[in-house]
Amino acid sequence: MTSGATHAERRVSPVFLALVAVMAVSIWAVWTDYAASPGFAVFLFVVSGWVVSLCLHEYAHARTALHGGDITVGAKGYLTLNPLKYTHAVLSIVLPVIFVIMGGIGLPGGAVFIERHRIEGRWKHSLISAAGPLANVLFAVVCAAPFWLGALDGVPDNFRYALAFLALLQVSAAILNLLPVPGMDGYGIIEPWLSHGVRRQVEPFAPFGLLAVFGFLWIPEVNHAFFDLVYGALDALGVRDWDAFWGRELFRFWDAPEHVPSPAEMSQWTLVR
């Protein structure tokens, strides 16, 4: 099916390459402690990394749809990794970044428009929906690789903390996306297997699914349970609460503490989530 997209339609966008360049420069600034404000360098690294992951999330949906039979995704620009080509650029990029800044939660992105009538087979439809969250899971595994591989010797503390916080965002985005709530990818995975009547009844609620999820997250008990799940997944990847916590503190450079302790000082601190 890849013949359905021309080479030009699959060429990586300069916008995405610019995002990767910003990410690379910010990684260098964090690693070398070159920036006048370490927190601002961490902020740039995490935001650029987060936007890159959002592009990969949407690309995964589109690429899987292309192989599933929707040959129109190329003409729409979805295969170029250009965030400006998304159906809802505000939902896909702007709101997720705002939620990261406000609360350190990986908000699922917006959408690429898939012409589902071109795709045959329930498994293909489910896989298209699952591809986005799976991209976040893969990104989280890559971010956490130095932790679970025990390869942190010589890694600067600030880079270690920033990487842990970026992994947290990926894990939280994957978990939220996989919720079986209308409008989320998790519901898209199970929707093909539901009866036509059930789908018709649920369809009107799809635009409000994301709002409902974040409304529930304002409930303290739900919020604690959600982050317990997130930190449990991070722990399975070898990332400790300590690293993700200080990554978030550095990320908030406008309110960052004067002293960020090293991992060696962990035993002297008590973290409260």
PDB file of C-alpha atoms in Angstrom:
ATOM      1  CA  MET A   1       0.000   0.000   0.000  1.00  0.00           C
ATOM      2  CA  THR A   2       2.985   2.325   0.398  1.00  0.00           C
ATOM      3  CA  SER A   3       2.701   3.030  -3.364  1.00  0.00           C
ATOM      4  CA  GLY A   4      -0.338   5.110  -2.463  1.00  0.00           C
ATOM      5  CA  ALA A   5       1.956   7.858  -1.141  1.00  0.00           C
ATOM      6  CA  THR A   6       4.505   9.572  -3.389  1.00  0.00           C
ATOM      7  CA  HIS A   7       8.057  10.297  -2.326  1.00  0.00           C
ATOM      8  CA  ALA A   8       7.191  13.971  -1.902  1.00  0.00           C
ATOM      9  CA  GLU A   9       4.265  13.099   0.345  1.00  0.00           C
ATOM     10  CA  ARG A  10       6.563  11.029   2.553  1.00  0.00           C
ATOM     11  CA  ARG A  11       9.421  13.571   2.689  1.00  0.00           C
ATOM     12  CA  VAL A  12      10.158  14.709   6.242  1.00  0.00           C
ATOM     13  CA  SER A  13       8.983  18.275   6.801  1.00  0.00           C
ATOM     14  CA  PRO A  14      11.484  21.093   7.513  1.00  0.00           C
ATOM     15  CA  VAL A  15       9.233  22.028  10.439  1.00  0.00           C
ATOM     16  CA  PHE A  16       9.846  18.639  12.054  1.00  0.00           C
ATOM     17  CA  LEU A  17      13.571  18.832  11.303  1.00  0.00           C
ATOM     18  CA  ALA A  18      13.636  22.245  13.005  1.00  0.00           C
ATOM     19  CA  LEU A  19      11.980  20.711  16.076  1.00  0.00           C
ATOM     20  CA  VAL A  20      14.594  17.948  16.136  1.00  0.00           C
ATOM     21  CA  ALA A  21      17.346  20.575  15.813  1.00  0.00           C
ATOM     22  CA  VAL A  22      15.952  22.513  18.787  1.00  0.00           C
ATOM     23  CA  MET A  23      15.798  19.281  20.757  1.00  0.00           C
ATOM     24  CA  ALA A  24      19.418  18.433  19.849  1.00  0.00           C
ATOM     25  CA  VAL A  25      20.711  21.883  20.818  1.00  0.00           C
ATOM     26  CA  SER A  26      18.799  21.849  24.102  1.00  0.00           C
ATOM     27  CA  ILE A  27      20.145  18.364  24.897  1.00  0.00           C
ATOM     28  CA  TRP A  28      23.650  19.724  24.352  1.00  0.00           C
ATOM     29  CA  ALA A  29      22.916  22.744  26.559  1.00  0.00           C
ATOM     30  CA  VAL A  30      21.575  20.543  29.376  1.00  0.00           C
ATOM     31  CA  TRP A  31      24.399  18.012  29.075  1.00  0.00           C
ATOM     32  CA  THR A  32      27.202  20.600  29.076  1.00  0.00           C
ATOM     33  CA  ASP A  33      25.470  22.964  31.524  1.00  0.00           C
ATOM     34  CA  TYR A  34      26.175  25.657  28.941  1.00  0.00           C
ATOM     35  CA  ALA A  35      22.953  27.623  29.418  1.00  0.00           C
ATOM     36  CA  ALA A  36      22.835  30.514  31.869  1.00  0.00           C
ATOM     37  CA  SER A  37      19.621  28.978  33.208  1.00  0.00           C
ATOM     38  CA  PRO A  38      19.784  25.173  33.491  1.00  0.00           C
ATOM     39  CA  GLY A  39      16.034  25.099  34.044  1.00  0.00           C
ATOM     40  CA  PHE A  40      15.337  26.934  30.797  1.00  0.00           C
ATOM     41  CA  ALA A  41      17.530  24.465  28.893  1.00  0.00           C
ATOM     42  CA  VAL A  42      15.602  21.589  30.477  1.00  0.00           C
ATOM     43  CA  PHE A  43      12.345  23.339  29.553  1.00  0.00           C
ATOM     44  CA  LEU A  44      13.387  23.592  25.894  1.00  0.00           C
ATOM     45  CA  PHE A  45      14.557  19.978  25.856  1.00  0.00           C
ATOM     46  CA  VAL A  46      11.350  18.605  27.362  1.00  0.00           C
ATOM     47  CA  VAL A  47       8.979  20.769  25.283  1.00  0.00           C
ATOM     48  CA  SER A  48      10.773  20.066  22.007  1.00  0.00           C
ATOM     49  CA  GLY A  49      11.017  16.364  22.874  1.00  0.00           C
ATOM     50  CA  TRP A  50       7.342  16.315  23.779  1.00  0.00           C
ATOM     51  CA  VAL A  51       6.292  17.967  20.500  1.00  0.00           C
ATOM     52  CA  VAL A  52       8.505  15.541  18.557  1.00  0.00           C
ATOM     53  CA  SER A  53       6.750  12.661  20.315  1.00  0.00           C
ATOM     54  CA  LEU A  54       3.348  14.128  19.419  1.00  0.00           C
ATOM     55  CA  CYS A  55       4.407  14.225  15.766  1.00  0.00           C
ATOM     56  CA  LEU A  56       5.519  10.592  15.975  1.00  0.00           C
ATOM     57  CA  HIS A  57       2.205   9.675  17.641  1.00  0.00           C
ATOM     58  CA  GLU A  58       0.187  11.140  14.776  1.00  0.00           C
ATOM     59  CA  TYR A  59       2.588   9.758  12.176  1.00  0.00           C
ATOM     60  CA  ALA A  60       2.103   6.267  13.622  1.00  0.00           C
ATOM     61  CA  HIS A  61      -1.664   6.575  13.164  1.00  0.00           C
ATOM     62  CA  ALA A  62      -1.262   7.820   9.593  1.00  0.00           C
ATOM     63  CA  ARG A  63       1.381   5.322   8.538  1.00  0.00           C
ATOM     64  CA  THR A  64      -0.646   2.425   9.880  1.00  0.00           C
ATOM     65  CA  ALA A  65      -3.729   3.767   8.100  1.00  0.00           C
ATOM     66  CA  LEU A  66      -1.749   3.949   4.845  1.00  0.00           C
ATOM     67  CA  HIS A  67      -0.819   0.292   5.125  1.00  0.00           C
ATOM     68  CA  GLY A  68      -4.412  -0.482   6.096  1.00  0.00           C
ATOM     69  CA  GLY A  69      -5.847   1.000   2.911  1.00  0.00           C
ATOM     70  CA  ASP A  70      -6.314   4.762   3.368  1.00  0.00           C
ATOM     71  CA  ILE A  71      -4.091   6.094   0.602  1.00  0.00           C
ATOM     72  CA  THR A  72      -5.292   9.683   1.193  1.00  0.00           C
ATOM     73  CA  VAL A  73      -3.119  10.284   4.272  1.00  0.00           C
ATOM     74  CA  GLY A  74      -0.138  11.157   2.080  1.00  0.00           C
ATOM     75  CA  ALA A  75      -1.942  13.925   0.199  1.00  0.00           C
ATOM     76  CA  LYS A  76      -3.048  15.384   3.532  1.00  0.00           C
ATOM     77  CA  GLY A  77       0.562  15.768   4.627  1.00  0.00           C
ATOM     78  CA  TYR A  78       0.315  13.391   7.567  1.00  0.00           C
ATOM     79  CA  LEU A  79       3.379  11.379   6.540  1.00  0.00           C
ATOM     80  CA  THR A  80       5.706  14.398   6.621  1.00  0.00           C
ATOM     81  CA  LEU A  81       5.673  14.652  10.451  1.00  0.00           C
ATOM     82  CA  ASN A  82       4.636  18.284  10.075  1.00  0.00           C
ATOM     83  CA  PRO A  83       2.491  19.245  13.105  1.00  0.00           C
ATOM     84  CA  LEU A  84       0.906  22.067  11.101  1.00  0.00           C
ATOM     85  CA  LYS A  85      -0.796  19.480   8.881  1.00  0.00           C
ATOM     86  CA  TYR A  86      -2.829  17.933  11.675  1.00  0.00           C
ATOM     87  CA  THR A  87      -6.595  18.240  11.600  1.00  0.00           C
ATOM     88  CA  HIS A  88      -6.599  20.006  14.961  1.00  0.00           C
ATOM     89  CA  ALA A  89      -3.225  21.723  15.402  1.00  0.00           C
ATOM     90  CA  VAL A  90      -4.404  23.386  18.626  1.00  0.00           C
ATOM     91  CA  LEU A  91      -5.553  20.086  20.149  1.00  0.00           C
ATOM     92  CA  SER A  92      -2.522  18.240  18.835  1.00  0.00           C
ATOM     93  CA  ILE A  93       0.233  20.645  19.853  1.00  0.00           C
ATOM     94  CA  VAL A  94      -0.807  23.777  21.755  1.00  0.00           C
ATOM     95  CA  LEU A  95      -3.064  22.238  24.425  1.00  0.00           C
ATOM     96  CA  PRO A  96      -0.715  19.323  25.178  1.00  0.00           C
ATOM     97  CA  VAL A  97       2.168  21.767  25.730  1.00  0.00           C
ATOM     98  CA  ILE A  98      -0.011  23.947  27.978  1.00  0.00           C
ATOM     99  CA  PHE A  99      -1.026  20.922  30.065  1.00  0.00           C
ATOM    100  CA  VAL A 100       2.611  19.895  30.418  1.00  0.00           C
ATOM    101  CA  ILE A 101       3.472  23.377  31.684  1.00  0.00           C
ATOM    102  CA  MET A 102       0.481  23.514  34.037  1.00  0.00           C
ATOM    103  CA  GLY A 103       0.433  20.073  35.539  1.00  0.00           C
ATOM    104  CA  GLY A 104       3.092  17.788  34.157  1.00  0.00           C
ATOM    105  CA  ILE A 105       0.510  15.565  32.445  1.00  0.00           C
ATOM    106  CA  GLY A 106       0.995  14.137  28.978  1.00  0.00           C
ATOM    107  CA  LEU A 107      -2.218  15.235  27.304  1.00  0.00           C
ATOM    108  CA  PRO A 108      -3.138  13.047  24.329  1.00  0.00           C
ATOM    109  CA  GLY A 109      -2.842  14.966  21.086  1.00  0.00           C
ATOM    110  CA  GLY A 110      -5.542  15.823  18.590  1.00  0.00           C
ATOM    111  CA  ALA A 111      -6.137  13.854  15.444  1.00  0.00           C
ATOM    112  CA  VAL A 112      -5.290  12.961  11.916  1.00  0.00           C
ATOM    113  CA  PHE A 113      -8.374  12.403   9.811  1.00  0.00           C
ATOM    114  CA  ILE A 114      -8.499   8.776   8.704  1.00  0.00           C
ATOM    115  CA  GLU A 115     -11.000   7.789   5.993  1.00  0.00           C
ATOM    116  CA  ARG A 116     -12.159   4.665   7.765  1.00  0.00           C
ATOM    117  CA  HIS A 117     -14.450   3.527   4.950  1.00  0.00           C
ATOM    118  CA  ARG A 118     -11.348   2.753   2.899  1.00  0.00           C
ATOM    119  CA  ILE A 119     -10.129   0.241   5.485  1.00  0.00           C
ATOM    120  CA  GLU A 120     -11.466  -3.287   5.696  1.00  0.00           C
ATOM    121  CA  GLY A 121     -11.190  -5.521   8.714  1.00  0.00           C
ATOM    122  CA  ARG A 122     -11.748  -4.800  12.384  1.00  0.00           C
ATOM    123  CA  TRP A 123      -8.174  -5.692  13.319  1.00  0.00           C
ATOM    124  CA  LYS A 124      -6.840  -3.019  10.968  1.00  0.00           C
ATOM    125  CA  HIS A 125      -9.084  -0.380  12.517  1.00  0.00           C
ATOM    126  CA  SER A 126      -7.975  -1.380  16.020  1.00  0.00           C
ATOM    127  CA  LEU A 127      -4.312  -1.347  15.056  1.00  0.00           C
ATOM    128  CA  ILE A 128      -4.602   2.144  13.556  1.00  0.00           C
ATOM    129  CA  SER A 129      -5.970   3.434  16.858  1.00  0.00           C
ATOM    130  CA  ALA A 130      -3.362   1.555  18.890  1.00  0.00           C
ATOM    131  CA  ALA A 131      -0.416   2.793  16.820  1.00  0.00           C
ATOM    132  CA  GLY A 132      -0.343   6.262  18.418  1.00  0.00           C
ATOM    133  CA  PRO A 133      -0.175   5.157  22.065  1.00  0.00           C
ATOM    134  CA  LEU A 134       2.333   2.467  21.096  1.00  0.00           C
ATOM    135  CA  ALA A 135       4.554   5.242  19.708  1.00  0.00           C
ATOM    136  CA  ASN A 136       4.404   6.921  23.139  1.00  0.00           C
ATOM    137  CA  VAL A 137       5.265   3.632  24.836  1.00  0.00           C
ATOM    138  CA  LEU A 138       8.267   3.180  22.546  1.00  0.00           C
ATOM    139  CA  PHE A 139       9.385   6.772  23.182  1.00  0.00           C
ATOM    140  CA  ALA A 140       9.098   6.160  26.939  1.00  0.00           C
ATOM    141  CA  VAL A 141      11.205   3.006  26.671  1.00  0.00           C
ATOM    142  CA  VAL A 142      13.895   4.914  24.748  1.00  0.00           C
ATOM    143  CA  CYS A 143      13.912   7.752  27.309  1.00  0.00           C
ATOM    144  CA  ALA A 144      14.133   5.245  30.151  1.00  0.00           C
ATOM    145  CA  ALA A 145      16.801   3.092  28.467  1.00  0.00           C
ATOM    146  CA  PRO A 146      19.740   4.594  30.419  1.00  0.00           C
ATOM    147  CA  PHE A 147      17.861   3.844  33.661  1.00  0.00           C
ATOM    148  CA  TRP A 148      16.909   0.215  33.027  1.00  0.00           C
ATOM    149  CA  LEU A 149      20.249  -0.490  31.345  1.00  0.00           C
ATOM    150  CA  GLY A 150      22.156   0.947  34.311  1.00  0.00           C
ATOM    151  CA  ALA A 151      24.005   3.320  31.985  1.00  0.00           C
ATOM    152  CA  LEU A 152      23.827   6.489  34.082  1.00  0.00           C
ATOM    153  CA  ASP A 153      27.480   6.696  35.107  1.00  0.00           C
ATOM    154  CA  GLY A 154      28.829  10.012  33.915  1.00  0.00           C
ATOM    155  CA  VAL A 155      25.396  11.307  32.905  1.00  0.00           C
ATOM    156  CA  PRO A 156      24.893  14.889  34.212  1.00  0.00           C
ATOM    157  CA  ASP A 157      22.208  15.099  36.909  1.00  0.00           C
ATOM    158  CA  ASN A 158      20.144  17.710  35.059  1.00  0.00           C
ATOM    159  CA  PHE A 159      20.028  15.594  31.904  1.00  0.00           C
ATOM    160  CA  ARG A 160      19.107  12.544  33.944  1.00  0.00           C
ATOM    161  CA  TYR A 161      16.225  14.396  35.622  1.00  0.00           C
ATOM    162  CA  ALA A 162      14.987  15.905  32.330  1.00  0.00           C
ATOM    163  CA  LEU A 163      14.998  12.500  30.646  1.00  0.00           C
ATOM    164  CA  ALA A 164      13.019  11.007  33.538  1.00  0.00           C
ATOM    165  CA  PHE A 165      10.394  13.753  33.334  1.00  0.00           C
ATOM    166  CA  LEU A 166      10.078  13.292  29.565  1.00  0.00           C
ATOM    167  CA  ALA A 167       9.582   9.561  30.177  1.00  0.00           C
ATOM    168  CA  LEU A 168       6.835  10.410  32.684  1.00  0.00           C
ATOM    169  CA  LEU A 169       5.026  12.488  30.070  1.00  0.00           C
ATOM    170  CA  GLN A 170       5.168   9.626  27.588  1.00  0.00           C
ATOM    171  CA  VAL A 171       3.852   7.111  30.115  1.00  0.00           C
ATOM    172  CA  SER A 172       1.010   9.395  31.223  1.00  0.00           C
ATOM    173  CA  ALA A 173       0.060  10.100  27.585  1.00  0.00           C
ATOM    174  CA  ALA A 174       0.024   6.381  26.762  1.00  0.00           C
ATOM    175  CA  ILE A 175      -2.143   5.534  29.767  1.00  0.00           C
ATOM    176  CA  LEU A 176      -4.627   8.337  29.076  1.00  0.00           C
ATOM    177  CA  ASN A 177      -4.779   7.485  25.383  1.00  0.00           C
ATOM    178  CA  LEU A 178      -5.500   3.835  26.090  1.00  0.00           C
ATOM    179  CA  LEU A 179      -8.525   4.577  28.274  1.00  0.00           C
ATOM    180  CA  PRO A 180     -11.658   3.095  26.633  1.00  0.00           C
ATOM    181  CA  VAL A 181     -13.363   6.493  26.620  1.00  0.00           C
ATOM    182  CA  PRO A 182     -15.108   7.868  23.496  1.00  0.00           C
ATOM    183  CA  GLY A 183     -12.769  10.197  21.664  1.00  0.00           C
ATOM    184  CA  MET A 184      -9.638   8.451  22.974  1.00  0.00           C
ATOM    185  CA  ASP A 185      -7.524   5.910  21.134  1.00  0.00           C
ATOM    186  CA  GLY A 186      -8.455   3.258  23.668  1.00  0.00           C
ATOM    187  CA  TYR A 187     -12.060   3.512  22.581  1.00  0.00           C
ATOM    188  CA  GLY A 188     -10.942   3.460  18.950  1.00  0.00           C
ATOM    189  CA  ILE A 189      -9.305   0.098  19.622  1.00  0.00           C
ATOM    190  CA  ILE A 190     -12.492  -1.517  20.893  1.00  0.00           C
ATOM    191  CA  GLU A 191     -15.022   0.393  18.770  1.00  0.00           C
ATOM    192  CA  PRO A 192     -14.797  -1.909  15.715  1.00  0.00           C
ATOM    193  CA  TRP A 193     -15.832  -4.812  17.916  1.00  0.00           C
ATOM    194  CA  LEU A 194     -18.957  -3.118  19.292  1.00  0.00           C
ATOM    195  CA  SER A 195     -22.395  -3.482  17.780  1.00  0.00           C
ATOM    196  CA  HIS A 196     -23.662  -0.786  15.438  1.00  0.00           C
ATOM    197  CA  GLY A 197     -26.328   0.198  17.977  1.00  0.00           C
ATOM    198  CA  VAL A 198     -23.813   0.742  20.774  1.00  0.00           C
ATOM    199  CA  ARG A 199     -21.576   2.808  18.517  1.00  0.00           C
ATOM    200  CA  ARG A 200     -24.520   5.001  17.502  1.00  0.00           C
ATOM    201  CA  GLN A 201     -25.415   5.607  21.145  1.00  0.00           C
ATOM    202  CA  VAL A 202     -21.836   6.461  22.132  1.00  0.00           C
ATOM    203  CA  GLU A 203     -21.000   8.634  19.113  1.00  0.00           C
ATOM    204  CA  PRO A 204     -22.534  11.919  20.436  1.00  0.00           C
ATOM    205  CA  PHE A 205     -20.292  11.758  23.530  1.00  0.00           C
ATOM    206  CA  ALA A 206     -17.011  11.415  21.633  1.00  0.00           C
ATOM    207  CA  PRO A 207     -16.233  15.180  21.500  1.00  0.00           C
ATOM    208  CA  PHE A 208     -16.514  15.383  25.291  1.00  0.00           C
ATOM    209  CA  GLY A 209     -14.493  12.293  26.230  1.00  0.00           C
ATOM    210  CA  LEU A 210     -11.207  14.118  26.759  1.00  0.00           C
ATOM    211  CA  LEU A 211     -12.887  16.840  28.818  1.00  0.00           C
ATOM    212  CA  ALA A 212     -14.538  14.202  30.985  1.00  0.00           C
ATOM    213  CA  VAL A 213     -11.203  12.453  31.598  1.00  0.00           C
ATOM    214  CA  PHE A 214      -9.528  15.634  32.758  1.00  0.00           C
ATOM    215  CA  GLY A 215     -12.546  16.556  34.819  1.00  0.00           C
ATOM    216  CA  PHE A 216     -12.144  13.279  36.689  1.00  0.00           C
ATOM    217  CA  LEU A 217      -8.418  13.928  37.098  1.00  0.00           C
ATOM    218  CA  TRP A 218      -9.293  16.991  39.183  1.00  0.00           C
ATOM    219  CA  ILE A 219     -10.789  14.633  41.764  1.00  0.00           C
ATOM    220  CA  PRO A 220      -7.944  14.080  44.277  1.00  0.00           C
ATOM    221  CA  GLU A 221      -8.571  10.346  44.694  1.00  0.00           C
ATOM    222  CA  VAL A 222      -8.621   9.769  40.927  1.00  0.00           C
ATOM    223  CA  ASN A 223      -5.550  11.943  40.457  1.00  0.00           C
ATOM    224  CA  HIS A 224      -3.606   9.990  43.088  1.00  0.00           C
ATOM    225  CA  ALA A 225      -4.644   6.664  41.576  1.00  0.00           C
ATOM    226  CA  PHE A 226      -3.639   7.849  38.105  1.00  0.00           C
ATOM    227  CA  PHE A 227      -0.185   8.998  39.184  1.00  0.00           C
ATOM    228  CA  ASP A 228       0.310   5.846  41.243  1.00  0.00           C
ATOM    229  CA  LEU A 229      -0.198   3.971  37.981  1.00  0.00           C
ATOM    230  CA  VAL A 230       2.171   6.301  36.119  1.00  0.00           C
ATOM    231  CA  TYR A 231       4.903   6.026  38.749  1.00  0.00           C
ATOM    232  CA  GLY A 232       4.399   2.268  38.908  1.00  0.00           C
ATOM    233  CA  ALA A 233       5.041   2.052  35.151  1.00  0.00           C
ATOM    234  CA  LEU A 234       8.081   4.305  35.500  1.00  0.00           C
ATOM    235  CA  ASP A 235       9.412   2.111  38.276  1.00  0.00           C
ATOM    236  CA  ALA A 236       9.069  -0.900  35.995  1.00  0.00           C
ATOM    237  CA  LEU A 237      11.237   0.997  33.501  1.00  0.00           C
ATOM    238  CA  GLY A 238      13.835   1.695  36.177  1.00  0.00           C
ATOM    239  CA  VAL A 239      12.964   5.384  36.584  1.00  0.00           C
ATOM    240  CA  ARG A 240      12.595   6.476  40.197  1.00  0.00           C
ATOM    241  CA  ASP A 241      10.136   9.026  41.570  1.00  0.00           C
ATOM    242  CA  TRP A 242      13.135  11.126  42.587  1.00  0.00           C
ATOM    243  CA  ASP A 243      14.386  11.587  39.036  1.00  0.00           C
ATOM    244  CA  ALA A 244      10.979  12.455  37.556  1.00  0.00           C
ATOM    245  CA  PHE A 245      10.189  14.843  40.438  1.00  0.00           C
ATOM    246  CA  TRP A 246      13.344  16.906  40.028  1.00  0.00           C
ATOM    247  CA  GLY A 247      12.954  16.835  36.273  1.00  0.00           C
ATOM    248  CA  ARG A 248       9.601  18.513  36.679  1.00  0.00           C
ATOM    249  CA  GLU A 249      11.056  21.017  39.168  1.00  0.00           C
ATOM    250  CA  LEU A 250      13.809  21.974  36.713  1.00  0.00           C
ATOM    251  CA  PHE A 251      11.291  22.134  33.874  1.00  0.00           C
ATOM    252  CA  ARG A 252       9.374  24.796  35.780  1.00  0.00           C
ATOM    253  CA  PHE A 253      12.357  27.146  35.459  1.00  0.00           C
ATOM    254  CA  TRP A 254      10.302  30.194  36.442  1.00  0.00           C
ATOM    255  CA  ASP A 255       9.730  28.604  39.857  1.00  0.00           C
ATOM    256  CA  ALA A 256      12.732  26.270  40.099  1.00  0.00           C
ATOM    257  CA  PRO A 257      14.479  25.823  43.483  1.00  0.00           C
ATOM    258  CA  GLU A 258      17.890  27.418  43.990  1.00  0.00           C
ATOM    259  CA  HIS A 259      19.434  24.048  44.764  1.00  0.00           C
ATOM    260  CA  VAL A 260      18.635  20.816  42.938  1.00  0.00           C
ATOM    261  CA  PRO A 261      20.074  17.883  44.903  1.00  0.00           C
ATOM    262  CA  SER A 262      22.081  15.129  43.296  1.00  0.00           C
ATOM    263  CA  PRO A 263      20.961  11.475  43.384  1.00  0.00           C
ATOM    264  CA  ALA A 264      23.541  10.934  46.122  1.00  0.00           C
ATOM    265  CA  GLU A 265      21.478  13.209  48.407  1.00  0.00           C
ATOM    266  CA  MET A 266      18.263  11.210  47.869  1.00  0.00           C
ATOM    267  CA  SER A 267      18.342   9.611  51.320  1.00  0.00           C
ATOM    268  CA  GLN A 268      18.193  13.057  52.930  1.00  0.00           C
ATOM    269  CA  TRP A 269      14.921  14.017  51.241  1.00  0.00           C
ATOM    270  CA  THR A 270      11.336  12.869  51.467  1.00  0.00           C
ATOM    271  CA  LEU A 271       9.256  13.347  48.327  1.00  0.00           C
ATOM    272  CA  VAL A 272       5.537  13.956  48.636  1.00  0.00           C
ATOM    273  CA  ARG A 273       3.509  13.458  45.442  1.00  0.00           C
TER     274      ARG A 273
END
